[in-house]
PDB file of C-alpha atoms in Angstrom:
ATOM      1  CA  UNK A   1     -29.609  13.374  -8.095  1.00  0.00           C
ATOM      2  CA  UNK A   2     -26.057  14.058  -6.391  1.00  0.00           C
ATOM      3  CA  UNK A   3     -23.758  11.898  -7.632  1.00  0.00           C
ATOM      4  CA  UNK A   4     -20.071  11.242  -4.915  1.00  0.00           C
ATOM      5  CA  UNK A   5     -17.163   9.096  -5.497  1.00  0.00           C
ATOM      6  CA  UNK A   6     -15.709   6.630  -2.742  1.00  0.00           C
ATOM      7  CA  UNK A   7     -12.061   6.205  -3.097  1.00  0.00           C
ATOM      8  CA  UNK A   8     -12.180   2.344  -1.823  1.00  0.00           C
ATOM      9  CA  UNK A   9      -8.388   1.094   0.168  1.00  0.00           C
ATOM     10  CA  UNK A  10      -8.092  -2.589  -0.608  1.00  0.00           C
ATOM     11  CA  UNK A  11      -4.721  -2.769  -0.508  1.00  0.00           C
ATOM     12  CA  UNK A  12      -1.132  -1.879  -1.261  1.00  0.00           C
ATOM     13  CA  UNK A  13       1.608  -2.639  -3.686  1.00  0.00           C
ATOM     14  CA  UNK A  14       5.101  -2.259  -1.841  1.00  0.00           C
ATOM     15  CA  UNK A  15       8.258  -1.510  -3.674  1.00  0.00           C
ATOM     16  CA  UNK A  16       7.174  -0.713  -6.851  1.00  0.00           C
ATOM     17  CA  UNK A  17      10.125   0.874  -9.192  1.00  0.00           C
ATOM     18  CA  UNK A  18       9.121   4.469  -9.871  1.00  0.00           C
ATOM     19  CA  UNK A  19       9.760   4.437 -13.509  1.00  0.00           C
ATOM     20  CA  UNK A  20       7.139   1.712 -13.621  1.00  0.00           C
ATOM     21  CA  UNK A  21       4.594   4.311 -12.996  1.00  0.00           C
ATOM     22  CA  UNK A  22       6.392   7.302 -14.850  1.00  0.00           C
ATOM     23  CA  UNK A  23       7.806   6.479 -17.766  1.00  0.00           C
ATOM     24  CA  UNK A  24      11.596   6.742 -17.825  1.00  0.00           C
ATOM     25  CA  UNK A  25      11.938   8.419 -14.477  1.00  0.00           C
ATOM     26  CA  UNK A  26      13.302   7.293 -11.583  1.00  0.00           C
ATOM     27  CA  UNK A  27      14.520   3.794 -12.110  1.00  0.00           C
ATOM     28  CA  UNK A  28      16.977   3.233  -8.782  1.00  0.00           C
ATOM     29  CA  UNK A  29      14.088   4.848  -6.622  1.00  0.00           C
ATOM     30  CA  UNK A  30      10.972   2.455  -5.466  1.00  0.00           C
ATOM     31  CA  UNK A  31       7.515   3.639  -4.310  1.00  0.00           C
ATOM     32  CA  UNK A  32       3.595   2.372  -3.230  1.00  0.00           C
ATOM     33  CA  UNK A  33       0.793   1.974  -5.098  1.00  0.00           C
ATOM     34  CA  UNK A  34      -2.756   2.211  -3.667  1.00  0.00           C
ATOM     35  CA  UNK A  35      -5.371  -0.581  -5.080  1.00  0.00           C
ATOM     36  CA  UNK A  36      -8.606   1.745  -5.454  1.00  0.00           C
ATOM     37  CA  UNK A  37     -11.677  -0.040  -5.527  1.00  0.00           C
ATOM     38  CA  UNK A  38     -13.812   3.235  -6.687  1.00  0.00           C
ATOM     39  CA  UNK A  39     -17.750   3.087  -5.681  1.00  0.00           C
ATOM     40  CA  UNK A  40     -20.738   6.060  -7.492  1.00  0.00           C
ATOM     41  CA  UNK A  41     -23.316   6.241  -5.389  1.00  0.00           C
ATOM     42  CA  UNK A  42     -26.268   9.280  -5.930  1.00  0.00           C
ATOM     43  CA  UNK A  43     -28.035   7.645  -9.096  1.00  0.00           C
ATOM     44  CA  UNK A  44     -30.231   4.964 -10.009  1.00  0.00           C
ATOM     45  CA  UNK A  45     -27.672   2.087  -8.137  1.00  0.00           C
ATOM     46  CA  UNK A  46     -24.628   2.015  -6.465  1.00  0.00           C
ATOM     47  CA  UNK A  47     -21.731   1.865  -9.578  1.00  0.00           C
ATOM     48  CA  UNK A  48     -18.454   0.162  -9.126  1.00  0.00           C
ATOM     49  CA  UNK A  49     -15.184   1.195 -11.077  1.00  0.00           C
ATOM     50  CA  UNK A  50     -12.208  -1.231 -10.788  1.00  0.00           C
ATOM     51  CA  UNK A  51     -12.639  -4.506  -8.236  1.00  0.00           C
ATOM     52  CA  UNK A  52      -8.737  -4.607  -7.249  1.00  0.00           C
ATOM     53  CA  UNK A  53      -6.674  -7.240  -6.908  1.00  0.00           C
ATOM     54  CA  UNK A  54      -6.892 -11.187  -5.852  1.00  0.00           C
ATOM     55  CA  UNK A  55      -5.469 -12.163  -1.925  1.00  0.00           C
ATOM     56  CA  UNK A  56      -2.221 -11.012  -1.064  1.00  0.00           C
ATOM     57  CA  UNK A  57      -0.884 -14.304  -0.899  1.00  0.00           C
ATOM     58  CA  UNK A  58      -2.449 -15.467  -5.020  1.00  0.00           C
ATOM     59  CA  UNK A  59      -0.457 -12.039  -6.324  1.00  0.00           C
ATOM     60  CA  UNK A  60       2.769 -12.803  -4.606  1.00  0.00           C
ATOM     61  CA  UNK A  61       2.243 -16.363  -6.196  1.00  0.00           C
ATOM     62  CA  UNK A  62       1.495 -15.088  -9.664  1.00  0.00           C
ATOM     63  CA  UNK A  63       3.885 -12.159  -9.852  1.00  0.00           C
ATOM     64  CA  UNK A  64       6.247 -12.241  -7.268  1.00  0.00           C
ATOM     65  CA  UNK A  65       4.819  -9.050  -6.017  1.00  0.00           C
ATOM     66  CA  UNK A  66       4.344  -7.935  -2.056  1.00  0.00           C
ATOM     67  CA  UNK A  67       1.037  -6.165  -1.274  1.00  0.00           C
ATOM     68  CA  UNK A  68      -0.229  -5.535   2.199  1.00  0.00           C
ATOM     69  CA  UNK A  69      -3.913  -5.879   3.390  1.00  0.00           C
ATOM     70  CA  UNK A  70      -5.286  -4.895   6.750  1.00  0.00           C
ATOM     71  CA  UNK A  71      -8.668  -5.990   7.892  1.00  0.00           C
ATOM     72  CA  UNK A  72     -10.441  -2.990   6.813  1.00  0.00           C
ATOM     73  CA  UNK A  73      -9.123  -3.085   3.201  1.00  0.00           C
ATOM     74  CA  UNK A  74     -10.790  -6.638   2.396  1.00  0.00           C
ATOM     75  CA  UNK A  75     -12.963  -5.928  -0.497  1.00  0.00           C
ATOM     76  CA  UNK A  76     -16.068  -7.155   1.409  1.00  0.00           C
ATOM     77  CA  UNK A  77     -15.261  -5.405   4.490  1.00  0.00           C
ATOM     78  CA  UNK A  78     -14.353  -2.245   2.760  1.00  0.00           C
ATOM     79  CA  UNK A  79     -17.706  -1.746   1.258  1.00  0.00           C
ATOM     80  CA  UNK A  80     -19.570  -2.683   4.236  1.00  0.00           C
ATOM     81  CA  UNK A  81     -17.960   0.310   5.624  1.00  0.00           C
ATOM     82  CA  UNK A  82     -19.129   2.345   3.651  1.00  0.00           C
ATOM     83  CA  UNK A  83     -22.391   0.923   3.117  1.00  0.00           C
ATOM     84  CA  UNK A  84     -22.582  -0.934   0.086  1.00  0.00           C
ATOM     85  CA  UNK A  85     -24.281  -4.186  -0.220  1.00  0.00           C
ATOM     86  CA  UNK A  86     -22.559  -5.867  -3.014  1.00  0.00           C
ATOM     87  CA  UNK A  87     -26.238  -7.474  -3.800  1.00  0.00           C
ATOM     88  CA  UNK A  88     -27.594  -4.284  -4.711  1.00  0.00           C
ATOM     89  CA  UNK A  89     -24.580  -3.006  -7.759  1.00  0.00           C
ATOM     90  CA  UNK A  90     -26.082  -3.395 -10.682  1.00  0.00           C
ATOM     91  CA  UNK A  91     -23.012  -1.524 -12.509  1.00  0.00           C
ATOM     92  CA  UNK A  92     -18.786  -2.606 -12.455  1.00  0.00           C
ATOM     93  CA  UNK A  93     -17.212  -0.934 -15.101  1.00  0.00           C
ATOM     94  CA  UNK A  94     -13.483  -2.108 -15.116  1.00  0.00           C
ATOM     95  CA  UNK A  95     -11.073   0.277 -16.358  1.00  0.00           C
ATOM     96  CA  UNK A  96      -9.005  -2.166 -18.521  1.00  0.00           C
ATOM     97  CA  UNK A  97      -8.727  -6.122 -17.752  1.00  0.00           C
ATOM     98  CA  UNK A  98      -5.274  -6.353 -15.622  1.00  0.00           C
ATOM     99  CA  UNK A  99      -5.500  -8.721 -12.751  1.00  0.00           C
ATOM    100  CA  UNK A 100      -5.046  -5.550  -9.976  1.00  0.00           C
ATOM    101  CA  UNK A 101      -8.105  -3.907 -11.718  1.00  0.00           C
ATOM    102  CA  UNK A 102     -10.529  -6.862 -12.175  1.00  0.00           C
ATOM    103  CA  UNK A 103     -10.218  -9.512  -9.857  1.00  0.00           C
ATOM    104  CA  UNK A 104     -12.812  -8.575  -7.593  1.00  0.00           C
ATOM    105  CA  UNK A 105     -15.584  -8.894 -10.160  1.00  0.00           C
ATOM    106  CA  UNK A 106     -17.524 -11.517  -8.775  1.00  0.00           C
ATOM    107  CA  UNK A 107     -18.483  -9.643  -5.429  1.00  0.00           C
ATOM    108  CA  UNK A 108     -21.113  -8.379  -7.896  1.00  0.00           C
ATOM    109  CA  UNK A 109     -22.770 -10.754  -8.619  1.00  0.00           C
ATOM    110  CA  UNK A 110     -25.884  -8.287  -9.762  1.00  0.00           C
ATOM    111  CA  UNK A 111     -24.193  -6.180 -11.915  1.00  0.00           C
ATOM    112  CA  UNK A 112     -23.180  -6.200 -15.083  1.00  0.00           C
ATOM    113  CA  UNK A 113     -19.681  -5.252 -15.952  1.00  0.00           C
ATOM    114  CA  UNK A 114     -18.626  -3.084 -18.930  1.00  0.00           C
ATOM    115  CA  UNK A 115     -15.367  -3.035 -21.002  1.00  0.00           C
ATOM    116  CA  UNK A 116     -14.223  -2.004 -24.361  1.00  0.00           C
ATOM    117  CA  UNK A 117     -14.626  -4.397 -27.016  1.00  0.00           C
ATOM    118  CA  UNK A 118     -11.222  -3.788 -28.013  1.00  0.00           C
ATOM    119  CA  UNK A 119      -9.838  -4.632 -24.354  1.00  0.00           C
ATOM    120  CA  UNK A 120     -11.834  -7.649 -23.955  1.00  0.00           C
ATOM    121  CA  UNK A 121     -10.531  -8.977 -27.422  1.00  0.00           C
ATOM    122  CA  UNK A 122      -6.617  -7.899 -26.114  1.00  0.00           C
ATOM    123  CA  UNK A 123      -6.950  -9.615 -22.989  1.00  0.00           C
ATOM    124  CA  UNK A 124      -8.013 -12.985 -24.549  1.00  0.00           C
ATOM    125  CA  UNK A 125      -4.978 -13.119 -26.827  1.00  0.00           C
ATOM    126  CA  UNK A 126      -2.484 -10.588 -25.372  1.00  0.00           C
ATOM    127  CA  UNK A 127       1.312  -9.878 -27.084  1.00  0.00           C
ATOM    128  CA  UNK A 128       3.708 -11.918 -24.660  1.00  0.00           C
ATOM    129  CA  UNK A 129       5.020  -8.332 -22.713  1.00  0.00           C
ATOM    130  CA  UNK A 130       1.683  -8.505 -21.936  1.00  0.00           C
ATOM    131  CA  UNK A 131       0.794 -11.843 -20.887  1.00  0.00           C
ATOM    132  CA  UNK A 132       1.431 -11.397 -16.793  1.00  0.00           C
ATOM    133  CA  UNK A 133      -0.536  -8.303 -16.738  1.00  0.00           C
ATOM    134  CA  UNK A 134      -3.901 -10.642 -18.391  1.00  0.00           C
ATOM    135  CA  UNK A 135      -2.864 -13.563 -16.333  1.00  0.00           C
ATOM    136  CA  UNK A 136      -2.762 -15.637 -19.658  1.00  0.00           C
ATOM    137  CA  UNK A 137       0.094 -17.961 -18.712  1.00  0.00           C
ATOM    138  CA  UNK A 138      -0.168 -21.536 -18.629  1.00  0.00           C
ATOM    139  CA  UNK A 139      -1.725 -22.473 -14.980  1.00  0.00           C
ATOM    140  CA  UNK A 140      -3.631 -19.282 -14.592  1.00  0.00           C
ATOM    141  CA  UNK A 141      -6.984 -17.962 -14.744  1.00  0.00           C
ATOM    142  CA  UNK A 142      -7.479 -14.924 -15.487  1.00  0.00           C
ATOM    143  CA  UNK A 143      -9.624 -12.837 -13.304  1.00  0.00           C
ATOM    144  CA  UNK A 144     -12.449 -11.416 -15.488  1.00  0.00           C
ATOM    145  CA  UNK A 145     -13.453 -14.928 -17.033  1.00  0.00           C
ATOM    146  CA  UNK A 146     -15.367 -15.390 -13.715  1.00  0.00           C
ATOM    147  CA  UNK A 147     -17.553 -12.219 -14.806  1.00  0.00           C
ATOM    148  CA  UNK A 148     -17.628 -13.426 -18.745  1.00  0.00           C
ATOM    149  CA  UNK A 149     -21.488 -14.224 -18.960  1.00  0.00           C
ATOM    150  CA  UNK A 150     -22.257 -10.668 -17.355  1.00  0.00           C
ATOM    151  CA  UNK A 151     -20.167  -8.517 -19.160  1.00  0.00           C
ATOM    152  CA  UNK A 152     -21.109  -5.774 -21.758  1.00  0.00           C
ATOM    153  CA  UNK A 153     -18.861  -5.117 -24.211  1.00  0.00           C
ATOM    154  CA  UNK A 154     -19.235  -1.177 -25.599  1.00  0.00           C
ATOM    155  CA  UNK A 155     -17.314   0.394 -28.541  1.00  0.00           C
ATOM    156  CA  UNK A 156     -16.120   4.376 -27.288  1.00  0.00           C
ATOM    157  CA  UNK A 157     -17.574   6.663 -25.200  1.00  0.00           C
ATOM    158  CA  UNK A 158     -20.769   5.933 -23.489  1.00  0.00           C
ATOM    159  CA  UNK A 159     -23.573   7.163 -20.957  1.00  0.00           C
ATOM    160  CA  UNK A 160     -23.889   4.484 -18.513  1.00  0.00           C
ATOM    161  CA  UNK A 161     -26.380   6.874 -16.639  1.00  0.00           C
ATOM    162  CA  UNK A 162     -27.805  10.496 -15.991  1.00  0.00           C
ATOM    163  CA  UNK A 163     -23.776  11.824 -14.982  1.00  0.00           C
ATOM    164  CA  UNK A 164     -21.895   9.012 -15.390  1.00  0.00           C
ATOM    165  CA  UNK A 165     -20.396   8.423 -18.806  1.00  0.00           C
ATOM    166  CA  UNK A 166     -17.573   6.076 -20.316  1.00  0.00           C
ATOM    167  CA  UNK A 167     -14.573   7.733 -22.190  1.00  0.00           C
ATOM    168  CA  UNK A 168     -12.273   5.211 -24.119  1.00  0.00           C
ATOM    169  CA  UNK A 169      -8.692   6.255 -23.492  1.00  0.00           C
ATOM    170  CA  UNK A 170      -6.624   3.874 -25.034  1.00  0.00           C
ATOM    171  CA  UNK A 171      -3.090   3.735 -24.961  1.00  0.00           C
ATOM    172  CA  UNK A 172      -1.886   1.732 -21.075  1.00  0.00           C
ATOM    173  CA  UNK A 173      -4.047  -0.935 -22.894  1.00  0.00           C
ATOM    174  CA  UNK A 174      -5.755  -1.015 -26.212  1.00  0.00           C
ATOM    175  CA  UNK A 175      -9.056  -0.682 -24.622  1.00  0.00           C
ATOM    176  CA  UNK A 176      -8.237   1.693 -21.957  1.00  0.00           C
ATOM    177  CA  UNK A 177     -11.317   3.454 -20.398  1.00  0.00           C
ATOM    178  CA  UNK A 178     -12.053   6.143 -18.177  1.00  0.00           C
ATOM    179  CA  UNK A 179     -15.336   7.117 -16.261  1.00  0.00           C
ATOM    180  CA  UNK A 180     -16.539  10.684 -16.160  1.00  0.00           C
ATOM    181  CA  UNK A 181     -18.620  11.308 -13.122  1.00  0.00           C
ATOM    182  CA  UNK A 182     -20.638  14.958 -12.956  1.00  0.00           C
ATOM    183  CA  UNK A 183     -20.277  15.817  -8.993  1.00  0.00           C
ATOM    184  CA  UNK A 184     -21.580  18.809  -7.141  1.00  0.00           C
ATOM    185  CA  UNK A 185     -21.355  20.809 -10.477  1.00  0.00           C
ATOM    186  CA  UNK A 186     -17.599  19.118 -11.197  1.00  0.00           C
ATOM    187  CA  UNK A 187     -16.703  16.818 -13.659  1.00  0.00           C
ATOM    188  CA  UNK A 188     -13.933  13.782 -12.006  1.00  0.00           C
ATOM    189  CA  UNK A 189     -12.570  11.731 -14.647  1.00  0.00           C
ATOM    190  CA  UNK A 190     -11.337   8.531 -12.666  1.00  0.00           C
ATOM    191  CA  UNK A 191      -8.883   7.776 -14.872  1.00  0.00           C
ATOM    192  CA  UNK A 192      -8.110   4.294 -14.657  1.00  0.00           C
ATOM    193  CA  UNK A 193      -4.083   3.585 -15.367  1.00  0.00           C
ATOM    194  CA  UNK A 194      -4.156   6.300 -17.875  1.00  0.00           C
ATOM    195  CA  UNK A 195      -2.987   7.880 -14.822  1.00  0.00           C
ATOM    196  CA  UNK A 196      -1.914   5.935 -11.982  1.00  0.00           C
ATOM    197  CA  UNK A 197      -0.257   8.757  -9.863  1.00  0.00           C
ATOM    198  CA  UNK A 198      -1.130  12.722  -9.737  1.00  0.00           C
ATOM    199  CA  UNK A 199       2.475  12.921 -11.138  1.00  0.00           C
ATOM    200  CA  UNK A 200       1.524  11.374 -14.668  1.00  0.00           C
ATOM    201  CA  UNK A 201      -1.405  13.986 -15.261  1.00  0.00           C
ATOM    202  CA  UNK A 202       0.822  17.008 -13.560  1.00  0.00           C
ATOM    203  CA  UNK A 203       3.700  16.032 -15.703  1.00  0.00           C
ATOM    204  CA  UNK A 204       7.246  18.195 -15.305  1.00  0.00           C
ATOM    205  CA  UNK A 205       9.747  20.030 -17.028  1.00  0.00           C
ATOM    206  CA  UNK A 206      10.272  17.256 -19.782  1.00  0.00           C
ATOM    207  CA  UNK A 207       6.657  16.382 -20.096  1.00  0.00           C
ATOM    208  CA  UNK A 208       2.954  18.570 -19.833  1.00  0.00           C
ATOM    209  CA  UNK A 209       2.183  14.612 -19.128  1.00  0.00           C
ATOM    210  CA  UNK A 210       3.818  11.447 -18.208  1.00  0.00           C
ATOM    211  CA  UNK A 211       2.885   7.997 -19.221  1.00  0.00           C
ATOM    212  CA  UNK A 212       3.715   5.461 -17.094  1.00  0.00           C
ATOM    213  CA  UNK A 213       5.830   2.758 -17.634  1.00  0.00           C
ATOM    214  CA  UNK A 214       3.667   0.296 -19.731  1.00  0.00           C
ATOM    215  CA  UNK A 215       1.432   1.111 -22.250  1.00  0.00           C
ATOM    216  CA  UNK A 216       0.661  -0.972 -25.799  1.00  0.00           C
ATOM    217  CA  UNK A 217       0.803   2.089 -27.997  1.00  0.00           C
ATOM    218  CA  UNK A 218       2.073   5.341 -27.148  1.00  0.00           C
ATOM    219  CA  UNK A 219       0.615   6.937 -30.077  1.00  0.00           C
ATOM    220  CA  UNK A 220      -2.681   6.503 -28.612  1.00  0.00           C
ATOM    221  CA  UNK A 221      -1.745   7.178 -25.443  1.00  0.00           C
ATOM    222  CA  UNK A 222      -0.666  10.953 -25.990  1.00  0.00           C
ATOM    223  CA  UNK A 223      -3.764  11.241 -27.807  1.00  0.00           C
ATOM    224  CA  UNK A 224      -5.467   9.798 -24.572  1.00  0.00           C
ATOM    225  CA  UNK A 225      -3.922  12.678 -22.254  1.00  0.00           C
ATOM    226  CA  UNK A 226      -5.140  15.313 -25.439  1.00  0.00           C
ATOM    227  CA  UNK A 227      -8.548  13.819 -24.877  1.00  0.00           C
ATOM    228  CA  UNK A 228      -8.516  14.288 -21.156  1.00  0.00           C
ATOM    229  CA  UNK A 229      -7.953  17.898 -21.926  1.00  0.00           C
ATOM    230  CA  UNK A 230     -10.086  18.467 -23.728  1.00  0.00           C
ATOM    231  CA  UNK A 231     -12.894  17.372 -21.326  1.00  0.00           C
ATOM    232  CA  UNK A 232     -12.012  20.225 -18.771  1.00  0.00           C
ATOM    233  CA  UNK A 233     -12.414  17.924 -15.288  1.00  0.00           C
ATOM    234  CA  UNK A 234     -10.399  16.834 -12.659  1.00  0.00           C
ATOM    235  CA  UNK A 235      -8.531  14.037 -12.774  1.00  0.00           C
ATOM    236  CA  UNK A 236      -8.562  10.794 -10.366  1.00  0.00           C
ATOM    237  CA  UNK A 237      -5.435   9.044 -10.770  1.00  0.00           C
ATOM    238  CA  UNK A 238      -5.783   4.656  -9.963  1.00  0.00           C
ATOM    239  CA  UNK A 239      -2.917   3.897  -7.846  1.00  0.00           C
ATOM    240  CA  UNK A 240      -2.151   7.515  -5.884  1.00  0.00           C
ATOM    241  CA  UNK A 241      -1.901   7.467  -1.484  1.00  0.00           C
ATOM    242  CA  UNK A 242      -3.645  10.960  -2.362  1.00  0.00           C
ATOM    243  CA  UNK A 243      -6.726   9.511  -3.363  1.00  0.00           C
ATOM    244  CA  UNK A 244      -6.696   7.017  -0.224  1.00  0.00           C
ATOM    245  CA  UNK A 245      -6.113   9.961   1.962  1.00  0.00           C
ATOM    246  CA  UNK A 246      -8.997  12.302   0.365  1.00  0.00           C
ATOM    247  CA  UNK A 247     -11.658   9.439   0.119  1.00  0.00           C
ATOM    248  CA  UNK A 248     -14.256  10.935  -1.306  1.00  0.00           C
ATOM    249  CA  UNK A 249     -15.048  13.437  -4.188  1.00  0.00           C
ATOM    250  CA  UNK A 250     -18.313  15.353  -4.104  1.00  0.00           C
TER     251      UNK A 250
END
């Protein structure tokens, strides 16, 4: 078995303040941020990590965001390209339950779809900061509930399958999670919004490691990036135009 990571483009958020992805950095300056829809294939099934976001048109709606979608970056289309049926996923594992992570779930309609217990219980009764990110307001539906009779809740770290293996990184969210993926002899971590850009894992002169900009406990979250350490891989960021423009890992 030879596992490889797809780096799925389904779209992109435009204008984004910078110091929402690093925390307390850059505030006047604005950047992108790639929505990854990352797809395991090499074991028993295809695996799917992260779904991405809802149309263009529901997000601008709902958060007053702009994100741009060609052709080729529609969910369906992008994993016809590169040759998933969505019929035959019997795996989504969503990183943590924000609407640009999870709205895609019911592509899938196969698969189960595991989260942490803790994040499932946050994202059903969120702190108000966090209510937008859930889509918990009054009038809105939030994503995952389509995928609520499928999914799995798990409690920590977990092996999904022979080289693919669940590490609970909380601290963005309470139930934060990462998937470690053995490729080729390397070990990827794709990271979820642990880290959203190369820049939060590669830190600078303040920081060996930057958070970004939200998070529900930072406590947790340093201990997160200790974790990650500790674990020796490479690290995937969520959101980075590297990742679009590499593709693949393995």
């Amino acid at each position: 078995m030879q596992l490889k990571i797809q780096a799925l483009h389904v779209g992109t958020i435009t204008n984004v303040s910078r110091a929402r992805m690093t925390y307390d950095r850059g505030y006047a300056d604005t950047a992108t941020a790639e929505l990854i829809m990352f797809v395991i294939t090499g074991g028993e099934h295809p695996v799917i990590v992260d779904t991405g976001s809802a149309s263009p048109e529901n997000v601008q709606d709902r958060h007053g965001l702009v994100i741009t979608r060609e052709p080729g970056q529609q969910p369906l289309v992008a994993l016809q390209a590169a040759g998933i049926d969505p019929a035959d996923v019997r795996t989504v594992i969503n990183t943590h339950l924000h609407w640009d992570h999870c709205s895609n779930n019911d592509l899938f309609p196969e698969a189960r779809v595991l989260v942490q217990q803790t994040e499932l219980r946050y994202a059903i009764d969120p702190m108000e900061p966090n209510l937008s990110s859930y889509e918990r307001r009054p009038g809105m539906q939030p994503p995952w509930t389509g995928s609520l009779g499928r999914m799995q809740s798990v409690a920590g770290d977990l092996e999904v399958m022979d080289g693919i293996r669940l590490i609970h990184l909380p601290g963005h969210t309470p139930g934060s999670q990462g998937v470690l993926v053995d490729v080729s002899g390397t070990r990827y971590l794709i990271a979820g919004d642990c880290v959203s850009w190369y820049a939060n894992w590669e830190g600078d002169e303040r920081l060996r490691h930057i958070p970004v900009g939200s998070f529900t406990n930072l406590h947790h979250y340093m201990r997160s990036f200790a974790k990650i350490e500790r674990l020796g891989c490479l690290v995937i960021p969520s959101h980075d135009p590297e990742v679009v423009a590499r593709g693949s890992f393995g």
